[in-house]
Short mmCIF file of C-alpha atoms and ligand atoms in Angstrom, two decimals:
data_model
loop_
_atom_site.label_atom_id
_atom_site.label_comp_id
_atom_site.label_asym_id
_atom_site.label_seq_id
_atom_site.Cartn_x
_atom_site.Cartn_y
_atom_site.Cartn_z
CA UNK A 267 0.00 0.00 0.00
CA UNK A 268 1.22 3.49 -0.69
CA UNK A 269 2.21 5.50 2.05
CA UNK A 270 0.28 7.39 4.05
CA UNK A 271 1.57 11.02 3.31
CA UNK A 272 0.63 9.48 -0.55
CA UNK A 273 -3.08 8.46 0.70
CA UNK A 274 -3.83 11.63 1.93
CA UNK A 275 -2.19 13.76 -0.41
CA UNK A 276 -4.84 11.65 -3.28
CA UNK A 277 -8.04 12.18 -1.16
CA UNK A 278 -7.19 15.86 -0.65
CA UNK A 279 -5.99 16.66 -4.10
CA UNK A 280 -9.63 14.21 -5.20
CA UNK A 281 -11.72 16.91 -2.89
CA UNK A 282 -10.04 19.95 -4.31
CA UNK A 283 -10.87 19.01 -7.86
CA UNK A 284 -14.72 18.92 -6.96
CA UNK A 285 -13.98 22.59 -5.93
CA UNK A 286 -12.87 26.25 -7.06
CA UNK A 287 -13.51 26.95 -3.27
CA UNK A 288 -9.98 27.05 -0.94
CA UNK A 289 -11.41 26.73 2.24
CA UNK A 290 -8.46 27.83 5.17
CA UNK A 291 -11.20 26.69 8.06
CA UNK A 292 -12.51 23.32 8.83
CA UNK A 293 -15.30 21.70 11.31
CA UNK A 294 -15.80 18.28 12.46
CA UNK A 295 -19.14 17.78 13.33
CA UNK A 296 -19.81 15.04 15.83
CA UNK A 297 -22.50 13.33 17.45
CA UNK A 298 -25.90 14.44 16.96
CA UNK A 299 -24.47 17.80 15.35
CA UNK A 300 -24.59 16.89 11.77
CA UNK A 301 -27.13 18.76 10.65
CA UNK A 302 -25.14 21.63 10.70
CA UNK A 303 -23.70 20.78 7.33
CA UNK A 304 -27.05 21.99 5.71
CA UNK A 305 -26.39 25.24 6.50
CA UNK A 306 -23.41 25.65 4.21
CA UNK A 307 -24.38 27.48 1.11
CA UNK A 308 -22.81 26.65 -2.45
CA UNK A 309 -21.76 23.04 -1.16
CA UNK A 310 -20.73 20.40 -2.95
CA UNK A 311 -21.24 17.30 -1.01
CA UNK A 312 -18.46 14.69 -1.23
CA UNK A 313 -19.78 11.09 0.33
CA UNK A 314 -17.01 9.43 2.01
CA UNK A 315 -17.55 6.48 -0.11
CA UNK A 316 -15.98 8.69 -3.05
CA UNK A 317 -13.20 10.12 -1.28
CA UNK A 318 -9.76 7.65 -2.28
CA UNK A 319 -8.74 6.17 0.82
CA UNK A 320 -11.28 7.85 3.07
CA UNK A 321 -12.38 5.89 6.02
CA UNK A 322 -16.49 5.28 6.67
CA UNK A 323 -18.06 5.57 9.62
CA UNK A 324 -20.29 2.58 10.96
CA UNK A 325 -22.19 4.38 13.61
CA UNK A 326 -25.88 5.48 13.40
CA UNK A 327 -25.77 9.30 13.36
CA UNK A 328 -23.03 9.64 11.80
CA UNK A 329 -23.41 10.07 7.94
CA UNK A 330 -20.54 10.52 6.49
CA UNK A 331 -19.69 13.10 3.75
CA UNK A 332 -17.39 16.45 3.48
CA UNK A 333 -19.43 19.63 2.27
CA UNK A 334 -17.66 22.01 1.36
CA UNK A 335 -19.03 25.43 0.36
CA UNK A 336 -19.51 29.04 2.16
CA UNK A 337 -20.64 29.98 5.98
CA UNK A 338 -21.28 33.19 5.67
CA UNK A 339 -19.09 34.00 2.48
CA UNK A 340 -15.98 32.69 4.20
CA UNK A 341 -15.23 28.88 2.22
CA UNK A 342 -15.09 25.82 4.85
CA UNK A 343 -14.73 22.41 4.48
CA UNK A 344 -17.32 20.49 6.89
CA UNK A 345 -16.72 16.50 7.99
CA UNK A 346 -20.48 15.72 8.56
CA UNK A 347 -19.65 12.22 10.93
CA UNK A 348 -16.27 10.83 11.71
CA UNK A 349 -14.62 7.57 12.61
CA UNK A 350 -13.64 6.67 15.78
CA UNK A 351 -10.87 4.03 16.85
CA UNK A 352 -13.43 2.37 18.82
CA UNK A 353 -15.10 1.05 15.01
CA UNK A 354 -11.77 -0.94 14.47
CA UNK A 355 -10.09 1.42 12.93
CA UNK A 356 -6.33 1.80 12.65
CA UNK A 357 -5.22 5.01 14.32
CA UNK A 358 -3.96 6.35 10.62
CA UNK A 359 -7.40 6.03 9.72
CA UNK A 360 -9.02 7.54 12.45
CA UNK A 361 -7.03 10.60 11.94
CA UNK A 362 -6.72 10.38 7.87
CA UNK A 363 -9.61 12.70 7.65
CA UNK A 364 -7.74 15.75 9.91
CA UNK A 365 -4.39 14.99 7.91
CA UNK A 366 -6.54 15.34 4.22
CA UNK A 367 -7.87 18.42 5.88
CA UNK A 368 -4.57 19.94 6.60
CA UNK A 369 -3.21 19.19 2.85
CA UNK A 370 -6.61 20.31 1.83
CA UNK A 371 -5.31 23.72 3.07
CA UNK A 372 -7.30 24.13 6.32
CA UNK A 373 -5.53 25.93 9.39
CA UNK A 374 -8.08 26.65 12.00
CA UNK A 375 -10.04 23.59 12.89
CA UNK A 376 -13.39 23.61 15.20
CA UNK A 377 -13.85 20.12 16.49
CA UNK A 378 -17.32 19.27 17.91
CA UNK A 379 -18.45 16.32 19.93
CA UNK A 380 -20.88 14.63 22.12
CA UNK A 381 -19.70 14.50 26.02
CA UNK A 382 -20.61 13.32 29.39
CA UNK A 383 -20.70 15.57 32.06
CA UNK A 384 -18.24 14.94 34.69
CA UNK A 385 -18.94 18.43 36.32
CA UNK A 386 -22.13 18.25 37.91
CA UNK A 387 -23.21 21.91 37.03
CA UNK A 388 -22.50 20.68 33.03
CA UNK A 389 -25.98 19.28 32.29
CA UNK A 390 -27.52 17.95 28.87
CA UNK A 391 -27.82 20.99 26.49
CA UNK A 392 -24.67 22.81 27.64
CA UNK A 393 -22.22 23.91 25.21
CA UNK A 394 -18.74 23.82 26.49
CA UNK A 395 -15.20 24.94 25.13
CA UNK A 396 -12.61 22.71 25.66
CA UNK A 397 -9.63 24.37 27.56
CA UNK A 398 -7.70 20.92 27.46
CA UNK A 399 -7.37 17.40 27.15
CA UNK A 400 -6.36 14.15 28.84
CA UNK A 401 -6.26 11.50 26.40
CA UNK A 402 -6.98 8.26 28.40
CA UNK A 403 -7.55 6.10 25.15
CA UNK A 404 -3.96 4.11 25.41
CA UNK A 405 -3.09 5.54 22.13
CA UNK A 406 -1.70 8.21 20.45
CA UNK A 407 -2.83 9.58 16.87
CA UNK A 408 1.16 10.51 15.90
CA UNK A 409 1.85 6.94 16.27
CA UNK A 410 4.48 5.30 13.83
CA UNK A 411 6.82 6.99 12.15
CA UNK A 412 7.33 10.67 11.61
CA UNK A 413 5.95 12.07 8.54
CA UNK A 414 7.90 15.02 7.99
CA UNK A 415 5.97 16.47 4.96
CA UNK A 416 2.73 17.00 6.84
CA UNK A 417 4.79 19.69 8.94
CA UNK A 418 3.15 22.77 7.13
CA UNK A 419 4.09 25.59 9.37
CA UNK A 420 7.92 26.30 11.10
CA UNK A 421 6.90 23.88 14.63
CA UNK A 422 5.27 21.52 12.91
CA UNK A 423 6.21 17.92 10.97
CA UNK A 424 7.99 16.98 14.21
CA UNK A 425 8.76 13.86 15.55
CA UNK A 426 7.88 15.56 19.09
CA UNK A 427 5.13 18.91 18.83
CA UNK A 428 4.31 20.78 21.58
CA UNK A 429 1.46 20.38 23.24
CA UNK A 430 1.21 23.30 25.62
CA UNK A 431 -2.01 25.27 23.53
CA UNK A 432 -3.18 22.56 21.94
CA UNK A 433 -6.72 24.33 22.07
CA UNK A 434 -6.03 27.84 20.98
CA UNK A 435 -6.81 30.43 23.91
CA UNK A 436 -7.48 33.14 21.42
CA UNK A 437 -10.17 31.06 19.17
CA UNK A 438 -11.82 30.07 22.70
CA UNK A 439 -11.85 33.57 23.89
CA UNK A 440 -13.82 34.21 20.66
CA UNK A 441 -16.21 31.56 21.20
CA UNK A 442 -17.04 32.51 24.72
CA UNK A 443 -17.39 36.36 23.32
CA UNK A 444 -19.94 35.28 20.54
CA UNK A 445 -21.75 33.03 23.40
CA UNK A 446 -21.95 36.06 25.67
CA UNK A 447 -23.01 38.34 22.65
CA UNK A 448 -25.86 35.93 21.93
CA UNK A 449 -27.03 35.88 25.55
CA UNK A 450 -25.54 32.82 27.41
CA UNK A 451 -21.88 31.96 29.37
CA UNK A 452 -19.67 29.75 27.27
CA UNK A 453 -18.23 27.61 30.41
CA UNK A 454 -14.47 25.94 29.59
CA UNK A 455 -13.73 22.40 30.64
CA UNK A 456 -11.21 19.56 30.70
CA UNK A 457 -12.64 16.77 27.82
CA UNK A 458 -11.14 13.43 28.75
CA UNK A 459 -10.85 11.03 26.03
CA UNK A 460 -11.39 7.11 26.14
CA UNK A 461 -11.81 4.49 23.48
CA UNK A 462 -14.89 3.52 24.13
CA UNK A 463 -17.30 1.85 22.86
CA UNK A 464 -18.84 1.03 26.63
CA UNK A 465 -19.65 4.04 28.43
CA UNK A 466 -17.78 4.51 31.20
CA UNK A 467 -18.18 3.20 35.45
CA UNK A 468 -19.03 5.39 38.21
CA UNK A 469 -15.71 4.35 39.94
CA UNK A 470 -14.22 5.41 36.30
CA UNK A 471 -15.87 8.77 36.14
CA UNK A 472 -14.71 9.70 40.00
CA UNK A 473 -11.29 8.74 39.16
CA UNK A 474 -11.27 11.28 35.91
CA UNK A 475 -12.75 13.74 38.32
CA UNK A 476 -9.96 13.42 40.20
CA UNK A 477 -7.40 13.63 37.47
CA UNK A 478 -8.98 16.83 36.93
CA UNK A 479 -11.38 16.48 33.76
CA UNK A 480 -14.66 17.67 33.55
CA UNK A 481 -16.11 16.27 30.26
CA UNK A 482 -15.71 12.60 28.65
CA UNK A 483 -15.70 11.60 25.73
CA UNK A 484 -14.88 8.94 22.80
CA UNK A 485 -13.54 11.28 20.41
CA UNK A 486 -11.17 14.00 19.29
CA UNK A 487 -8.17 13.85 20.74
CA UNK A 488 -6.43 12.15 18.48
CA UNK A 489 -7.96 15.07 15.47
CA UNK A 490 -6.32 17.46 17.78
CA UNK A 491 -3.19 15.84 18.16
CA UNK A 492 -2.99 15.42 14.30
CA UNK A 493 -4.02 18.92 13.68
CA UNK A 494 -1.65 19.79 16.15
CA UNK A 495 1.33 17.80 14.11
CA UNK A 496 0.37 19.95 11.25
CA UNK A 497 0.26 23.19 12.80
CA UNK A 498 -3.25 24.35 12.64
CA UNK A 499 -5.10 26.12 15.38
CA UNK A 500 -8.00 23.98 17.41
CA UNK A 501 -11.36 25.23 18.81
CA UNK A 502 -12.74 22.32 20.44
CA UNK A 503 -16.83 22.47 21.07
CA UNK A 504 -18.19 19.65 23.33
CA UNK A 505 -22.12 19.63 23.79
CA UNK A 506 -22.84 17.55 27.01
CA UNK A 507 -25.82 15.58 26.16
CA UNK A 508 -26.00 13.24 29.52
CA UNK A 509 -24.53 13.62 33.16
CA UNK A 510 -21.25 10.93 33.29
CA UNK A 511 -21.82 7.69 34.89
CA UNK A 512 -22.77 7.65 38.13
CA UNK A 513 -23.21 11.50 38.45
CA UNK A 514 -26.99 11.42 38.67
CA UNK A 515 -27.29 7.37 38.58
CA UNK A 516 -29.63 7.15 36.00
CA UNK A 517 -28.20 4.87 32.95
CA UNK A 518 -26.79 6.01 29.92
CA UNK A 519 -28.47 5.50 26.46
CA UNK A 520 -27.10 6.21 23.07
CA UNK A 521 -30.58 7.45 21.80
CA UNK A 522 -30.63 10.29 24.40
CA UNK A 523 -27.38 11.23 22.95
CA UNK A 524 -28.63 11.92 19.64
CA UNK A 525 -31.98 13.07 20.71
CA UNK A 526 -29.68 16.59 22.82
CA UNK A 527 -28.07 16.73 19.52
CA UNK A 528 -30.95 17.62 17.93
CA UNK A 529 -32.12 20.03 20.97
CA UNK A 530 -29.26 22.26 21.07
CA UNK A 531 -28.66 22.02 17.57
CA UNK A 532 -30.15 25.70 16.96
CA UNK A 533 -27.76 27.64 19.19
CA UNK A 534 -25.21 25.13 18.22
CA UNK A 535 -25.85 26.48 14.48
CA UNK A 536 -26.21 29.96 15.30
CA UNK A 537 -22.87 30.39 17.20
CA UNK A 538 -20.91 28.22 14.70
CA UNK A 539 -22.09 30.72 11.70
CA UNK A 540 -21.26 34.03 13.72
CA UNK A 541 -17.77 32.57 14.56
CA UNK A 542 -16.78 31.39 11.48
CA UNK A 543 -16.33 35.08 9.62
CA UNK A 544 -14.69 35.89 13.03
CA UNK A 545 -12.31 33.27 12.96
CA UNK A 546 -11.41 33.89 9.03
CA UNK A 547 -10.86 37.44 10.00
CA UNK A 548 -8.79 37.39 12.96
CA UNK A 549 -6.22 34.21 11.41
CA UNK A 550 -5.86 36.11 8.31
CA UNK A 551 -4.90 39.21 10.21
CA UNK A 552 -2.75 37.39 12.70
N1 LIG B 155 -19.13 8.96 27.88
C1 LIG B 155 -18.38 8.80 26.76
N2 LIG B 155 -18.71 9.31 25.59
C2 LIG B 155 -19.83 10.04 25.52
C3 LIG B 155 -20.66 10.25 26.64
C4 LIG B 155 -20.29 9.69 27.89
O1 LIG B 155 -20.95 9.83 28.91
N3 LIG B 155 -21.70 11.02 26.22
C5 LIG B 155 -21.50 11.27 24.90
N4 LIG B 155 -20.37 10.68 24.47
#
């Protein structure tokens, strides 16, 4: 098989001929969040099935194309569903979308999921940015050997990338300004990441408490760490659609996740759109 560096470099070059757009900003939309991607105007809408090398998800509510097209004039490229490494996959796959993304030209990335609440105060419905991370899923997305072509920017391509602002203070600041603007506090929070696919214990959930993370999750991570490796800037976006295990003792059901999804889907949407002519703005002036 050809290299990875090769893969990508096909699947992004295959996505930029189905477009005159050159989108600089990216968004992964997770859980429950998809819908999003039919707000982008002038999109063409690539299936993964299409894209060479692309991997497909296999969970329900997660459809899986790229649209790319215009958010308020400014071009994006939007991952409607992602894979996760608890589907099997290889961790090259699970992060080959985020690397075609980064040879696609993208370098701000907004990163959405589905989380537990580990802080009791972070009910279903609340939108939180993610300050940090503790990645608790054994694994590490930069695993194998170092790729130095995907370094696109001076500190990036390295075997070891700093990790210190993983999630870029200035694109969270602008989140929680938007939130404010439109009338609610944008809380910050620790995501912790497992594999998955069981939810979590109680006695696992008061042990990540401890360790000092106040959202859980089975995803993103590793897409930061990639984007990261590349040198593009991260706003992470977790939407807390249940309590954690154990914090309220009720069980946890996958169905309830989708179904807050759908709920805070509308001030999901409207922030996303203000921010992303905020976000063009401020990177291109920076
Ligand atoms: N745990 C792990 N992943 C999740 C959860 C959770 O409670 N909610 C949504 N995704």
């Amino acid at each position: 098989m050809t290299d990875l560096y090769t893969r990508a470099r096909a699947a992004a070059d295959y996505l930029a001929s189905k477009t005159s757009l050159k989108p600089k900003l990216g968004i992964i939309l997770g859980s429950g969040l998809g819908d999003f991607a039919n707000s982008v105007q002038n999109a063409v809408a690539v299936p993964y099935a299409e894209i060479p090398h692309f991997p497909q998800s296999t969970v329900e509510g997660h459809s899986g194309r790229m649209v790319i097209g215009t958010i308020a004039g400014v071009p994006v490229a939007v991952m409607q569903g992602r894979v996760h490494a608890y589907e099997g996959y290889a961790m090259d796959e699970v992060t080959f979308p985020a690397r075609v993304l980064g040879l696609l030209g993208i370098t701000s990335l907004i990163v959405t999921n589905a989380a537990g609440g580990i802080r009791p105060d972070f009910t279903p419905g609340h939108i939180i940015g993610i300050s940090d991370h503790i990645n608790l899923t054994g694994t590490n997305a930069a695993l194998g050997a170092n790729e130095p072509r995907f370094g696109v920017t001076p500190n990036s391509g390295l075997r070891f990338f700093d990790m210190t602002t993983a999630y870029t203070p200035r694109l969270l600041q602008l989140a929680q300004a938007e939130a404010a603007t439109q009338g609610w506090t944008m809380s910050t929070g620790v995501y912790l990441a497992v594999l998955g696919p069981s939810y979590e214990t109680p006695a696992e959930i008061r042990a990540f408490r401890t360790l000092g993370a106040d959202l859980v999750g089975m995803s993103t991570v590793h897409e930061v760490i990639i984007a990261r490796h590349m040198g593009m800037e991260v706003l992470g976006l977790s939407l807390v659609t249940n309590p954690a295990a154990g914090v309220t003792g009720e069980a946890l059901n996958h169905l309830e996740v989708m179904e807050y999804g759908k709920h805070a889907a509308g001030r999901f949407s409207a922030l996303l759109t203000a921010l992303v002519p905020q976000i063009a703005k401020d990177s291109s002036a920076a």
